[in-house]
């Protein structure tokens, strides 16, 4: 599955931000038609992002191209899909996902639109943003509801509001929700992505939070300003020790294969599937951070 | 294609850099486009052309268009013209 | 008119108004054309009891014997806070002078109204020098002057003065502090502006020198930049300039994410190619990107424990902070860009004032730009040959100065041009620049938000960058992307008449600027 360490939100009604979105090297770009666009501008933003996606001269670099549409329960959601489904669209972020029905509905709409527009069916990925208590409790069903779905993510601001709480520096308010979404994601075999850190000026705070969620097991974090991308990538960059360890795991695996032995071991420890997966993830992140040599 | 009906004034866009403000009024004698802005001597013709193409694709044959430009790229022009036209047709957000 | 192709592949006239023109041949090819320096007139016999202090500019003008058609000069250390040129021109206007040539080291919007009026009513007939922007730039571009302007770099202006090609009859020097004998400094005084670098050559070579001050002190002024040996008179007025308005234009660190990225990538480029190391020297231009560059450079230097030997201004508070933090051992300043820089010149021991000749004149025995390891400069346009334009945009109007651009680019070991790939619907990387100011052979890299291009002449840089994460691309690729995004470069509506000649620092002509058809 694709590396999604960083995900930059780009307001959908801002031409100069849209044009430059691809230069910052974010793993994912999410052009936003929802919260950053006022109700009076939904039409304008939708068409702007729609035309942007059709404009081949604007390069998005290595970033995955996604759009956060409005919920399908609003008058806007379906219209958003009609406009933006096209060749260059790689994923849809669905806000306020509460149940597997929400996911299935979107999946079916996407299939129909892909067919109508002559696109490869199933190509557009789906990502669920969980930002209500109900959504958190349904996280596993949501995460398992569609073949298109590759990650679930937490919408920190709205979830905190739904809980009736306030965010605290120690992260306790969202701690359980974060854990539950992570558990659901792993059980369903999809990625777990963390929410934004709103204080743009506080790089240290962002770094700490990103490291914390990485250690929990999260695959990435969202950003609301380009300056946050570098910080997030740093937090998701493995240390020398981790890279060394991962190399040895893979080596041991290959040695075992060569020798025809069924079981690989590192020292006295047996190397099973989760360990291999973790090693592969470390090397993948190391590669993205430019820390591996060409041959690796 | 039947002539799409513009029923009122429709506006779209902002005055930010690389954007444009498009105002479309119902018209009688074909497509009339006026452009003003700092770089209008350079891009006025391009903006008029993209505007006319976009309206044609939408099946609009008569309209008066006033544009205030801030150096937009083509996709922005197309998006704002479409949005203004749809609003002029009374389409909801 | 007969034309010839010069070393930058531009067509330039063989001669103009009866004066033969030397075509540009290369950055270090053309030596001085004269055998001796030009000298100021010798007529003085100083004696005890002489009085230099005058009560008005009018009196000074009479005493120095200014006549119609003469050339007068000014410095621009007050940038957009200058009052001296306006005061002098208004006086000359009142006194009925005509057909004067002004030779300011640069020009700013605060001077536009008075200068335009004087141009239109015939007080001023000609302008010598760069710094043509705004309304004055348009006036010149519209072909309103009889003769083409010679646009020079800072170093080139001093060269021209010493060679006698720019003869100054009367230099008016705005001096923040002066003693009664005409020793001058810019570092002290209520209107302190920092150095008086732009006036040093004027003081030495002009026939007459009038200092204008708002802070007269008794002799001796203990620390002076210009000696009384060269000053005819000292005029005392109420106020010579507004130091707060020195901070004109883009002198704030950029907050644009794309420009921040450009600045960051420029630092990485300089580091990965080995030019940021213990004892290195650097200069960054004015502008939001350059200031961000200085900040990121400081961060890197702190992280790696690297100290620079010296850095050259336009000096800002950011450079002063680096000096005080001991990230840089010395600062050299030929222009202060803010009040902190001026203050630092007073109090910091390792902060040196240098003349423009010391900084950039190519026809002397040693110049600061040749000692630079790293330079970061801006541009209006860059082309596929790495030629840089700093004076015009595709509108064709003269809009920005040359400054020290071509001087610094020639001297510095690594010259990086930072520029956004597109500015609105205008591409900044083009097939051919509208005007060549700095030749491509002195430019090593172009950093945009969408990639970095290395001049193919610098194979050594390309080697050092192998395996780097930096987005290295061909300049042609960058240009193609700029064109496909914007629809291409619009050709400026140029007419036939030549409005300005772009003189390279060595006196050769590197390009011409034609008038804009209105």
Tab-separated table of N, CA and C in Angstrom, chain C residues 88-222:
chain	number	residue	atom	x	y	z
C	88	UNK	N	17.317	69.629	-3.754
C	88	UNK	CA	18.242	70.245	-4.715
C	88	UNK	C	17.532	70.549	-6.024
C	89	UNK	N	16.780	69.587	-6.538
C	89	UNK	CA	16.099	69.810	-7.820
C	89	UNK	C	15.099	70.957	-7.719
C	90	UNK	N	14.389	71.021	-6.615
C	90	UNK	CA	13.412	72.103	-6.471
C	90	UNK	C	14.114	73.453	-6.430
C	91	UNK	N	15.254	73.492	-5.769
C	91	UNK	CA	16.032	74.730	-5.740
C	91	UNK	C	16.481	75.102	-7.158
C	92	UNK	N	17.006	74.142	-7.881
C	92	UNK	CA	17.501	74.411	-9.232
C	92	UNK	C	16.363	74.838	-10.154
C	93	UNK	N	15.216	74.252	-9.917
C	93	UNK	CA	14.030	74.608	-10.707
C	93	UNK	C	13.686	76.078	-10.478
C	94	UNK	N	13.666	76.433	-9.189
C	94	UNK	CA	13.362	77.820	-8.827
C	94	UNK	C	14.366	78.791	-9.427
C	95	UNK	N	15.629	78.367	-9.428
C	95	UNK	CA	16.686	79.252	-9.920
C	95	UNK	C	16.734	79.310	-11.440
C	96	UNK	N	15.908	78.491	-12.093
C	96	UNK	CA	15.811	78.568	-13.551
C	96	UNK	C	16.837	77.766	-14.327
C	97	UNK	N	17.432	76.760	-13.726
C	97	UNK	CA	18.405	75.953	-14.462
C	97	UNK	C	17.740	75.076	-15.508
C	98	UNK	N	18.504	74.722	-16.532
C	98	UNK	CA	17.955	73.894	-17.608
C	98	UNK	C	18.976	72.869	-18.089
C	99	UNK	N	18.452	71.793	-18.677
C	99	UNK	CA	19.287	70.813	-19.396
C	99	UNK	C	20.354	70.134	-18.544
C	100	UNK	N	20.056	69.981	-17.259
C	100	UNK	CA	21.020	69.304	-16.405
C	100	UNK	C	20.956	67.794	-16.619
C	101	UNK	N	22.061	67.132	-16.325
C	101	UNK	CA	22.071	65.672	-16.282
C	101	UNK	C	22.177	65.262	-14.818
C	102	UNK	N	21.343	64.340	-14.390
C	102	UNK	CA	21.509	63.826	-13.029
C	102	UNK	C	22.121	62.432	-13.110
C	103	UNK	N	22.968	62.134	-12.127
C	103	UNK	CA	23.632	60.823	-12.084
C	103	UNK	C	23.476	60.241	-10.685
C	104	UNK	N	22.247	59.853	-10.351
C	104	UNK	CA	22.047	59.293	-9.011
C	104	UNK	C	22.494	57.837	-9.001
C	105	UNK	N	22.890	57.318	-7.837
C	105	UNK	CA	23.287	55.914	-7.810
C	105	UNK	C	22.063	55.005	-7.917
C	106	UNK	N	20.871	55.520	-7.581
C	106	UNK	CA	19.615	54.821	-7.867
C	106	UNK	C	18.464	55.787	-7.653
C	107	UNK	N	17.250	55.376	-7.961
C	107	UNK	CA	16.087	56.246	-7.834
C	107	UNK	C	14.946	55.528	-7.140
C	108	UNK	N	14.125	56.287	-6.407
C	108	UNK	CA	13.018	55.685	-5.661
C	108	UNK	C	11.733	56.484	-5.847
C	109	UNK	N	10.591	55.848	-5.538
C	109	UNK	CA	9.293	56.495	-5.753
C	109	UNK	C	9.165	57.870	-5.104
C	110	UNK	N	9.794	58.083	-3.947
C	110	UNK	CA	9.630	59.376	-3.285
C	110	UNK	C	10.223	60.512	-4.115
C	111	UNK	N	11.016	60.168	-5.116
C	111	UNK	CA	11.652	61.181	-5.954
C	111	UNK	C	10.920	61.387	-7.279
C	112	UNK	N	9.920	60.540	-7.515
C	112	UNK	CA	9.278	60.542	-8.838
C	112	UNK	C	8.620	61.865	-9.200
C	113	UNK	N	7.844	62.384	-8.261
C	113	UNK	CA	7.045	63.569	-8.593
C	113	UNK	C	7.930	64.727	-9.032
C	114	UNK	N	8.933	65.023	-8.202
C	114	UNK	CA	9.798	66.166	-8.498
C	114	UNK	C	10.608	65.918	-9.767
C	115	UNK	N	11.153	64.732	-9.880
C	115	UNK	CA	11.994	64.443	-11.051
C	115	UNK	C	11.197	64.479	-12.348
C	116	UNK	N	10.012	63.892	-12.315
C	116	UNK	CA	9.181	63.901	-13.527
C	116	UNK	C	8.870	65.328	-13.963
C	117	UNK	N	8.551	66.131	-12.984
C	117	UNK	CA	8.240	67.521	-13.295
C	117	UNK	C	9.454	68.197	-13.924
C	118	UNK	N	10.607	67.961	-13.331
C	118	UNK	CA	11.842	68.570	-13.854
C	118	UNK	C	12.206	68.036	-15.234
C	119	UNK	N	11.878	66.779	-15.486
C	119	UNK	CA	12.122	66.235	-16.822
C	119	UNK	C	11.188	66.902	-17.824
C	120	UNK	N	9.959	67.077	-17.427
C	120	UNK	CA	8.987	67.632	-18.357
C	120	UNK	C	9.206	69.119	-18.598
C	121	UNK	N	9.671	69.833	-17.577
C	121	UNK	CA	9.864	71.268	-17.814
C	121	UNK	C	11.311	71.634	-18.178
C	122	UNK	N	12.111	70.627	-18.461
C	122	UNK	CA	13.434	70.901	-19.026
C	122	UNK	C	14.542	71.210	-18.039
C	123	UNK	N	14.270	71.164	-16.765
C	123	UNK	CA	15.345	71.371	-15.783
C	123	UNK	C	16.354	70.235	-15.916
C	124	UNK	N	15.812	69.014	-15.997
C	124	UNK	CA	16.671	67.845	-16.187
C	124	UNK	C	16.446	67.316	-17.591
C	125	UNK	N	17.531	67.097	-18.290
C	125	UNK	CA	17.399	66.624	-19.670
C	125	UNK	C	17.808	65.166	-19.802
C	126	UNK	N	18.690	64.724	-18.924
C	126	UNK	CA	19.233	63.379	-19.098
C	126	UNK	C	19.504	62.731	-17.743
C	127	UNK	N	19.429	61.394	-17.734
C	127	UNK	CA	19.710	60.622	-16.520
C	127	UNK	C	20.837	59.647	-16.817
C	128	UNK	N	21.815	59.615	-15.963
C	128	UNK	CA	22.889	58.622	-16.106
C	128	UNK	C	22.709	57.584	-15.021
C	129	UNK	N	22.573	56.305	-15.419
C	129	UNK	CA	22.587	55.283	-14.377
C	129	UNK	C	21.364	54.419	-14.318
C	130	UNK	N	21.435	53.405	-13.482
C	130	UNK	CA	20.351	52.446	-13.312
C	130	UNK	C	19.351	52.927	-12.288
C	131	UNK	N	18.600	52.013	-11.705
C	131	UNK	CA	17.628	52.402	-10.701
C	131	UNK	C	16.391	53.010	-11.317
C	132	UNK	N	16.156	52.713	-12.590
C	132	UNK	CA	14.967	53.257	-13.244
C	132	UNK	C	13.794	52.353	-12.938
C	133	UNK	N	12.828	52.873	-12.176
C	133	UNK	CA	11.675	52.076	-11.832
C	133	UNK	C	10.444	52.964	-11.886
C	134	UNK	N	9.301	52.354	-11.693
C	134	UNK	CA	8.057	53.108	-11.566
C	134	UNK	C	7.838	54.105	-12.693
C	135	UNK	N	7.431	55.288	-12.311
C	135	UNK	CA	7.060	56.295	-13.316
C	135	UNK	C	8.276	56.774	-14.111
C	136	UNK	N	9.435	56.842	-13.451
C	136	UNK	CA	10.641	57.274	-14.172
C	136	UNK	C	11.029	56.205	-15.191
C	137	UNK	N	10.927	54.954	-14.783
C	137	UNK	CA	11.212	53.852	-15.696
C	137	UNK	C	10.325	53.936	-16.927
C	138	UNK	N	9.048	54.178	-16.694
C	138	UNK	CA	8.108	54.272	-17.816
C	138	UNK	C	8.444	55.458	-18.702
C	139	UNK	N	8.797	56.566	-18.054
C	139	UNK	CA	9.112	57.777	-18.811
C	139	UNK	C	10.274	57.522	-19.779
C	140	UNK	N	11.295	56.859	-19.253
C	140	UNK	CA	12.454	56.550	-20.093
C	140	UNK	C	12.088	55.528	-21.156
C	141	UNK	N	11.336	54.497	-20.757
C	141	UNK	CA	10.942	53.448	-21.703
C	141	UNK	C	10.065	53.973	-22.817
C	142	UNK	N	9.336	55.020	-22.542
C	142	UNK	CA	8.472	55.572	-23.591
C	142	UNK	C	9.253	56.475	-24.534
C	143	UNK	N	10.566	56.498	-24.368
C	143	UNK	CA	11.425	57.181	-25.334
C	143	UNK	C	11.446	58.690	-25.179
C	144	UNK	N	11.200	59.180	-23.976
C	144	UNK	CA	11.100	60.627	-23.769
C	144	UNK	C	12.436	61.343	-23.665
C	145	UNK	N	13.526	60.598	-23.426
C	145	UNK	CA	14.829	61.265	-23.347
C	145	UNK	C	15.446	61.320	-24.739
C	146	UNK	N	16.217	62.353	-24.982
C	146	UNK	CA	16.844	62.486	-26.296
C	146	UNK	C	17.887	61.425	-26.541
C	147	UNK	N	18.677	61.170	-25.498
C	147	UNK	CA	19.760	60.193	-25.638
C	147	UNK	C	19.459	58.980	-24.770
C	148	UNK	N	19.958	57.808	-25.181
C	148	UNK	CA	19.701	56.624	-24.350
C	148	UNK	C	20.421	56.732	-22.996
C	149	UNK	N	19.802	56.177	-21.973
C	149	UNK	CA	20.405	56.146	-20.646
C	149	UNK	C	21.429	55.025	-20.611
C	150	UNK	N	22.536	55.254	-19.934
C	150	UNK	CA	23.493	54.158	-19.694
C	150	UNK	C	23.142	53.550	-18.351
C	151	UNK	N	22.630	52.329	-18.404
C	151	UNK	CA	22.287	51.653	-17.155
C	151	UNK	C	23.508	50.896	-16.681
C	152	UNK	N	23.926	51.188	-15.455
C	152	UNK	CA	25.154	50.566	-14.946
C	152	UNK	C	24.892	49.820	-13.645
C	153	UNK	N	25.772	48.877	-13.360
C	153	UNK	CA	25.734	48.227	-12.052
C	153	UNK	C	26.442	49.171	-11.066
C	154	UNK	N	26.394	48.837	-9.787
C	154	UNK	CA	27.072	49.669	-8.797
C	154	UNK	C	28.570	49.758	-9.099
C	155	UNK	N	29.174	48.615	-9.354
C	155	UNK	CA	30.606	48.589	-9.645
C	155	UNK	C	30.910	49.332	-10.930
C	156	UNK	N	30.036	49.177	-11.909
C	156	UNK	CA	30.233	49.826	-13.197
C	156	UNK	C	30.153	51.343	-13.101
C	157	UNK	N	29.337	51.820	-12.191
C	157	UNK	CA	29.211	53.281	-12.034
C	157	UNK	C	30.531	53.861	-11.537
C	158	UNK	N	31.156	53.194	-10.582
C	158	UNK	CA	32.441	53.678	-10.065
C	158	UNK	C	33.517	53.587	-11.151
C	159	UNK	N	33.509	52.504	-11.881
C	159	UNK	CA	34.467	52.363	-12.986
C	159	UNK	C	34.332	53.535	-13.965
C	160	UNK	N	33.076	53.836	-14.302
C	160	UNK	CA	32.834	54.904	-15.273
C	160	UNK	C	33.285	56.261	-14.736
C	161	UNK	N	33.108	56.476	-13.444
C	161	UNK	CA	33.539	57.736	-12.839
C	161	UNK	C	35.059	57.843	-12.890
C	162	UNK	N	35.744	56.768	-12.506
C	162	UNK	CA	37.216	56.806	-12.483
C	162	UNK	C	37.812	56.924	-13.883
C	163	UNK	N	37.077	56.401	-14.868
C	163	UNK	CA	37.572	56.469	-16.245
C	163	UNK	C	37.198	57.774	-16.915
C	164	UNK	N	36.452	58.605	-16.211
C	164	UNK	CA	36.071	59.878	-16.806
C	164	UNK	C	34.888	59.778	-17.749
C	165	UNK	N	34.321	58.583	-17.886
C	165	UNK	CA	33.168	58.438	-18.785
C	165	UNK	C	31.924	59.038	-18.157
C	166	UNK	N	31.870	59.007	-16.833
C	166	UNK	CA	30.784	59.694	-16.140
C	166	UNK	C	31.433	60.850	-15.380
C	167	UNK	N	31.424	62.002	-16.000
C	167	UNK	CA	32.031	63.171	-15.387
C	167	UNK	C	30.982	63.906	-14.558
C	168	UNK	N	31.286	64.091	-13.280
C	168	UNK	CA	30.343	64.772	-12.403
C	168	UNK	C	30.847	66.180	-12.124
C	169	UNK	N	30.027	67.171	-12.459
C	169	UNK	CA	30.412	68.564	-12.172
C	169	UNK	C	30.218	68.872	-10.688
C	170	UNK	N	29.052	68.555	-10.185
C	170	UNK	CA	28.787	68.817	-8.767
C	170	UNK	C	28.149	67.590	-8.125
C	171	UNK	N	28.778	67.103	-7.063
C	171	UNK	CA	28.192	66.003	-6.311
C	171	UNK	C	27.503	66.578	-5.081
C	172	UNK	N	26.229	66.227	-4.903
C	172	UNK	CA	25.511	66.635	-3.694
C	172	UNK	C	25.456	65.423	-2.779
C	173	UNK	N	26.027	65.558	-1.611
C	173	UNK	CA	26.103	64.395	-0.724
C	173	UNK	C	25.289	64.638	0.547
C	174	UNK	N	24.237	63.892	0.708
C	174	UNK	CA	23.433	63.970	1.928
C	174	UNK	C	24.216	63.318	3.052
C	175	UNK	N	24.657	64.110	4.024
C	175	UNK	CA	25.521	63.568	5.075
C	175	UNK	C	24.833	63.674	6.424
C	176	UNK	N	24.488	62.559	7.027
C	176	UNK	CA	23.819	62.591	8.331
C	176	UNK	C	24.604	63.329	9.416
C	177	UNK	N	25.924	63.351	9.335
C	177	UNK	CA	26.701	64.195	10.245
C	177	UNK	C	27.880	64.787	9.493
C	178	UNK	N	28.116	66.082	9.723
C	178	UNK	CA	29.242	66.756	9.067
C	178	UNK	C	29.870	67.708	10.073
C	179	UNK	N	31.195	67.849	9.978
C	179	UNK	CA	31.770	68.912	10.805
C	179	UNK	C	31.965	70.143	9.928
C	180	UNK	N	32.369	71.246	10.540
C	180	UNK	CA	32.378	72.510	9.785
C	180	UNK	C	33.393	72.530	8.646
C	181	UNK	N	34.302	71.553	8.639
C	181	UNK	CA	35.267	71.506	7.544
C	181	UNK	C	34.861	70.518	6.455
C	182	UNK	N	33.724	69.860	6.668
C	182	UNK	CA	33.262	68.957	5.620
C	182	UNK	C	33.712	67.526	5.740
C	183	UNK	N	34.156	67.095	6.935
C	183	UNK	CA	34.335	65.658	7.130
C	183	UNK	C	32.931	65.074	7.309
C	184	UNK	N	32.643	63.967	6.639
C	184	UNK	CA	31.276	63.462	6.590
C	184	UNK	C	31.167	62.016	7.033
C	185	UNK	N	30.056	61.706	7.695
C	185	UNK	CA	29.749	60.320	8.003
C	185	UNK	C	28.245	60.078	7.917
C	186	UNK	N	27.859	58.827	7.695
C	186	UNK	CA	26.439	58.483	7.654
C	186	UNK	C	26.026	57.675	8.864
C	187	UNK	N	27.010	57.371	9.703
C	187	UNK	CA	26.755	56.446	10.801
C	187	UNK	C	26.140	57.129	12.024
C	188	UNK	N	26.469	58.418	12.213
C	188	UNK	CA	25.887	59.139	13.352
C	188	UNK	C	24.890	60.179	12.878
C	189	UNK	N	24.036	60.630	13.816
C	189	UNK	CA	23.117	61.706	13.477
C	189	UNK	C	21.672	61.259	13.545
C	190	UNK	N	20.760	62.214	13.725
C	190	UNK	CA	19.337	61.856	13.802
C	190	UNK	C	18.822	61.217	12.517
C	191	UNK	N	19.459	61.503	11.386
C	191	UNK	CA	19.052	60.872	10.122
C	191	UNK	C	20.122	59.900	9.640
C	192	UNK	N	20.733	59.188	10.574
C	192	UNK	CA	21.814	58.266	10.187
C	192	UNK	C	21.329	57.279	9.135
C	193	UNK	N	22.143	57.042	8.112
C	193	UNK	CA	21.753	56.120	7.046
C	193	UNK	C	22.743	54.971	6.930
C	194	UNK	N	23.784	54.989	7.741
C	194	UNK	CA	24.765	53.908	7.675
C	194	UNK	C	25.994	54.371	6.908
C	195	UNK	N	26.337	53.684	5.809
C	195	UNK	CA	27.543	54.051	5.069
C	195	UNK	C	27.282	55.219	4.113
C	196	UNK	N	28.363	55.771	3.557
C	196	UNK	CA	28.217	56.763	2.484
C	196	UNK	C	28.930	56.241	1.243
C	197	UNK	N	28.911	54.922	1.106
C	197	UNK	CA	29.649	54.228	0.042
C	197	UNK	C	29.361	54.730	-1.357
C	198	UNK	N	28.096	55.005	-1.647
C	198	UNK	CA	27.768	55.396	-3.020
C	198	UNK	C	28.339	56.756	-3.378
C	199	UNK	N	28.707	57.546	-2.362
C	199	UNK	CA	29.217	58.888	-2.657
C	199	UNK	C	30.726	58.978	-2.644
C	200	UNK	N	31.405	57.901	-2.254
C	200	UNK	CA	32.857	58.024	-2.083
C	200	UNK	C	33.576	58.334	-3.392
C	201	UNK	N	33.197	57.628	-4.447
C	201	UNK	CA	33.845	57.916	-5.731
C	201	UNK	C	33.454	59.318	-6.216
C	202	UNK	N	32.210	59.690	-5.997
C	202	UNK	CA	31.741	61.032	-6.380
C	202	UNK	C	32.605	62.086	-5.699
C	203	UNK	N	32.828	61.902	-4.400
C	203	UNK	CA	33.608	62.895	-3.645
C	203	UNK	C	35.009	63.036	-4.211
C	204	UNK	N	35.604	61.925	-4.610
C	204	UNK	CA	36.979	61.957	-5.109
C	204	UNK	C	37.095	62.545	-6.506
C	205	UNK	N	36.119	62.310	-7.329
C	205	UNK	CA	36.276	62.652	-8.748
C	205	UNK	C	35.407	63.799	-9.247
C	206	UNK	N	34.399	64.194	-8.490
C	206	UNK	CA	33.577	65.312	-8.955
C	206	UNK	C	34.390	66.597	-8.859
C	207	UNK	N	34.097	67.540	-9.736
C	207	UNK	CA	34.812	68.811	-9.676
C	207	UNK	C	34.472	69.576	-8.408
C	208	UNK	N	33.208	69.555	-8.026
C	208	UNK	CA	32.779	70.275	-6.825
C	208	UNK	C	31.923	69.356	-5.970
C	209	UNK	N	32.067	69.481	-4.656
C	209	UNK	CA	31.301	68.615	-3.765
C	209	UNK	C	30.574	69.465	-2.730
C	210	UNK	N	29.266	69.313	-2.693
C	210	UNK	CA	28.464	70.034	-1.706
C	210	UNK	C	27.847	69.015	-0.752
C	211	UNK	N	28.188	69.131	0.523
C	211	UNK	CA	27.585	68.253	1.523
C	211	UNK	C	26.341	68.931	2.069
C	212	UNK	N	25.292	68.152	2.247
C	212	UNK	CA	24.058	68.697	2.819
C	212	UNK	C	23.763	67.896	4.073
C	213	UNK	N	23.677	68.573	5.213
C	213	UNK	CA	23.523	67.866	6.464
C	213	UNK	C	22.435	68.471	7.330
C	214	UNK	N	21.928	67.673	8.265
C	214	UNK	CA	21.008	68.203	9.265
C	214	UNK	C	21.609	68.033	10.658
C	215	UNK	N	22.910	67.742	10.690
C	215	UNK	CA	23.579	67.542	11.975
C	215	UNK	C	25.022	68.032	11.889
C	216	UNK	N	25.187	69.311	12.149
C	216	UNK	CA	26.526	69.894	12.067
C	216	UNK	C	27.203	69.767	13.431
C	217	UNK	N	28.436	69.275	13.431
C	217	UNK	CA	29.171	69.154	14.696
C	217	UNK	C	30.492	69.905	14.580
C	218	UNK	N	31.061	70.268	15.730
C	218	UNK	CA	32.348	70.987	15.672
C	218	UNK	C	33.459	70.070	15.168
C	219	UNK	N	34.422	70.619	14.523
C	219	UNK	CA	35.604	69.868	14.101
C	219	UNK	C	36.366	69.390	15.336
C	220	UNK	N	36.925	68.158	15.408
C	220	UNK	CA	36.908	67.180	14.322
C	220	UNK	C	35.786	66.169	14.479
C	221	UNK	N	35.221	65.718	13.383
C	221	UNK	CA	34.333	64.570	13.412
C	221	UNK	C	35.249	63.366	13.546
C	222	UNK	N	35.164	62.664	14.668
C	222	UNK	CA	36.206	61.690	14.981
C	222	UNK	C	36.193	60.470	14.058
